[in-house]
Coordinates of C-alpha atoms in Angstrom, one line a residue:
X1 CA -0.1 0.0 -0.1
X2 CA 1.2 3.5 -1.0
X3 CA 2.4 6.1 1.5
X4 CA 1.2 8.6 -1.2
X5 CA -2.1 10.4 -0.8
X6 CA -3.7 12.9 -3.2
X7 CA -7.2 14.2 -3.2
X8 CA -9.4 12.0 -5.5
X9 CA -10.3 15.2 -7.5
X10 CA -6.3 15.6 -8.3
X11 CA -5.9 12.2 -9.5
X12 CA -8.9 12.1 -11.8
X13 CA -7.9 15.4 -13.3
X14 CA -4.3 13.7 -14.0
X15 CA -5.4 10.3 -14.9
X16 CA -4.9 10.7 -18.9
X17 CA -1.4 12.3 -18.8
X18 CA 0.7 11.1 -21.0
X19 CA 3.6 13.9 -21.3
X20 CA 4.7 16.0 -18.6
X21 CA 6.5 19.4 -19.2
X22 CA 8.9 20.6 -16.9
X23 CA 10.6 23.9 -16.2
X24 CA 14.0 23.8 -14.7
X25 CA 15.1 26.7 -12.3
X26 CA 12.7 26.7 -9.5
X27 CA 11.4 23.2 -10.4
X28 CA 14.2 20.8 -11.0
X29 CA 16.5 23.2 -9.2
X30 CA 16.2 25.5 -6.3
X31 CA 16.0 28.7 -8.6
X32 CA 19.6 29.5 -7.7
X33 CA 22.3 30.2 -10.0
X34 CA 26.0 29.4 -8.8
X35 CA 29.1 30.9 -10.6
X36 CA 32.4 29.2 -10.0
X37 CA 35.5 31.6 -9.9
X38 CA 36.2 30.7 -13.3
X39 CA 32.7 31.7 -14.4
X40 CA 31.0 28.3 -14.8
X41 CA 27.5 27.9 -14.3
X42 CA 26.8 25.4 -11.3
X43 CA 23.4 24.0 -10.5
X44 CA 22.0 21.7 -7.8
X45 CA 19.6 18.8 -8.8
X46 CA 17.7 16.6 -6.4
X47 CA 18.1 13.0 -6.8
X48 CA 14.6 12.1 -5.7
X49 CA 13.2 14.3 -8.5
X50 CA 15.5 13.0 -11.2
X51 CA 14.1 9.5 -10.3
X52 CA 10.8 10.6 -10.6
X53 CA 11.4 11.9 -14.1
X54 CA 13.0 8.1 -14.9
X55 CA 9.8 6.5 -13.2
X56 CA 7.8 8.7 -15.7
X57 CA 9.4 7.4 -18.5
X58 CA 9.0 3.6 -17.1
X59 CA 5.4 4.4 -17.0
X60 CA 5.0 5.4 -20.3
X61 CA 4.6 9.4 -19.4
X62 CA 7.2 11.2 -21.5
X63 CA 9.0 13.5 -19.4
X64 CA 9.9 16.8 -21.5
X65 CA 11.9 20.0 -20.2
X66 CA 11.5 23.4 -21.8
X67 CA 13.6 26.0 -20.1
X68 CA 14.5 29.7 -20.5
X69 CA 18.3 28.8 -19.7
X70 CA 20.9 26.4 -21.3
X71 CA 24.0 25.3 -19.5
X72 CA 26.3 22.2 -20.1
X73 CA 25.5 20.8 -16.5
X74 CA 21.9 20.8 -17.5
X75 CA 22.4 19.0 -20.5
X76 CA 24.7 16.5 -18.8
X77 CA 21.9 16.2 -15.8
X78 CA 19.0 15.8 -18.5
X79 CA 21.2 13.3 -20.6
X80 CA 22.0 11.1 -17.4
X81 CA 18.1 10.9 -16.5
X82 CA 17.5 9.7 -20.1
X83 CA 15.4 12.9 -21.2
X84 CA 14.9 12.7 -24.6
X85 CA 12.8 16.1 -25.4
X86 CA 14.3 19.2 -24.1
X87 CA 14.4 22.6 -25.5
X88 CA 17.0 25.3 -24.1
X89 CA 17.1 28.6 -24.2
X90 CA 13.4 29.3 -24.8
X91 CA 11.5 32.5 -23.9
X92 CA 8.3 31.7 -25.3
X93 CA 7.4 28.3 -23.9
X94 CA 4.1 27.8 -25.4
X95 CA 4.7 27.4 -28.9
X96 CA 7.8 24.8 -27.7
X97 CA 5.0 23.0 -25.9
X98 CA 2.8 22.9 -28.9
X99 CA 5.4 21.6 -31.2
X100 CA 6.5 18.9 -28.8
X101 CA 2.8 17.8 -28.4
X102 CA 2.6 17.8 -32.3
X103 CA 6.0 15.6 -32.4
X104 CA 4.7 13.2 -29.9
X105 CA 1.1 13.1 -31.4
X106 CA -0.6 14.3 -28.3
X107 CA -3.1 17.0 -27.2
X108 CA -3.3 19.9 -24.3
X109 CA -5.4 17.4 -22.4
X110 CA -2.8 14.7 -22.2
X111 CA -0.1 17.0 -20.9
X112 CA 0.5 18.1 -17.4
X113 CA 3.1 20.9 -16.6
X114 CA 4.9 22.2 -13.5
X115 CA 6.6 25.4 -13.4
X116 CA 7.3 28.4 -10.9
X117 CA 7.2 31.8 -12.8
X118 CA 5.6 33.9 -15.4
X119 CA 7.1 32.2 -18.4
X120 CA 5.5 29.0 -17.3
X121 CA 1.9 30.5 -17.2
X122 CA 0.9 29.9 -21.0
X123 CA 1.9 26.3 -20.6
X124 CA 0.2 25.9 -17.4
X125 CA -2.9 27.4 -18.3
X126 CA -3.2 24.9 -21.5
X127 CA -2.3 21.8 -19.8
X128 CA -4.7 19.4 -18.8
X129 CA -3.3 19.1 -15.5
X130 CA -0.8 21.8 -13.7
X131 CA 1.1 22.3 -10.8
X132 CA 3.6 24.4 -9.1
X133 CA 6.4 24.4 -6.2
X134 CA 5.5 25.6 -2.9
X135 CA 7.9 28.6 -3.5
X136 CA 6.7 29.4 -6.8
X137 CA 5.5 33.0 -7.7
X138 CA 1.9 34.0 -6.4
X139 CA 0.5 34.4 -9.7
X140 CA 1.6 30.9 -10.8
X141 CA 0.3 29.4 -7.6
X142 CA -3.2 30.6 -8.0
X143 CA -3.2 29.7 -11.8
X144 CA -2.6 26.0 -11.1
X145 CA -4.7 22.9 -10.1
X146 CA -2.0 21.7 -7.7
X147 CA 0.7 23.3 -5.1
X148 CA 3.3 20.9 -4.0
X149 CA 4.3 20.6 -0.5
X150 CA 8.1 20.6 -1.5
X151 CA 9.9 23.4 -2.7
X152 CA 11.6 23.6 -6.2
X153 CA 14.8 21.4 -6.1
X154 CA 13.8 19.8 -2.9
X155 CA 11.1 17.4 -4.0
X156 CA 8.3 19.5 -5.9
X157 CA 9.1 17.6 -9.0
X158 CA 9.1 14.2 -7.4
X159 CA 5.6 15.1 -5.7
X160 CA 4.6 15.8 -9.2
X161 CA 5.8 12.8 -10.8
X162 CA 4.3 10.4 -7.9
X163 CA 1.0 12.2 -8.3
X164 CA 0.9 11.5 -11.9
X165 CA 2.3 8.0 -11.7
X166 CA -0.7 7.3 -8.8
X167 CA -3.3 8.6 -11.1
X168 CA -2.3 6.6 -14.0
X169 CA -2.3 3.4 -11.9
X170 CA 1.3 3.1 -12.2
X171 CA 2.6 4.0 -9.1
X172 CA 2.0 0.7 -7.0
X173 CA 3.5 -1.5 -10.0
X174 CA 6.7 0.5 -10.0
X175 CA 6.7 0.4 -6.2
X176 CA 6.5 -3.2 -6.3
X177 CA 9.2 -3.8 -8.9
X178 CA 11.9 -1.3 -6.6
X179 CA 11.1 -3.4 -3.7
X180 CA 11.4 -6.5 -5.4
X181 CA 14.8 -5.4 -7.2
X182 CA 16.1 -4.4 -3.7
X183 CA 15.4 -8.1 -2.1

């Protein structure tokens, strides 16, 4: 039996999701940008969040990243997670999301999205299911269906993934497989 619990109306709203759009800074990271003495951009990613993206792929829900920034550490992290669909340096995220939906043969009703700031609003408002981290901007929190208990970069993306996995009926099977692999 799962320790995860979400309101039935949330699970119902997310049950047909086949693609999940993720912002990076403020969702997959804590929103801070760190620079080394040499000027190299450094980012901190949560292992829990990353594993959530991998679980989505195993469940047949395609994780997609659309971000306004681009950096080598981000590309390395997404490649390590097996994220196939990513768009970097995108200022207008809605057209990028629409192009990816067309590429995947999916509709907005089959899409979920998580974001934390104004540039994410056009995608969040169109997606069939939307969420924001606890520390997202107030306008974003007001626009989404679910606000996570966790903050960006500290488990918000994993909570979003777990909700989608539960809604789609995948969670227990994946949990059982993980427990079987551990024994």
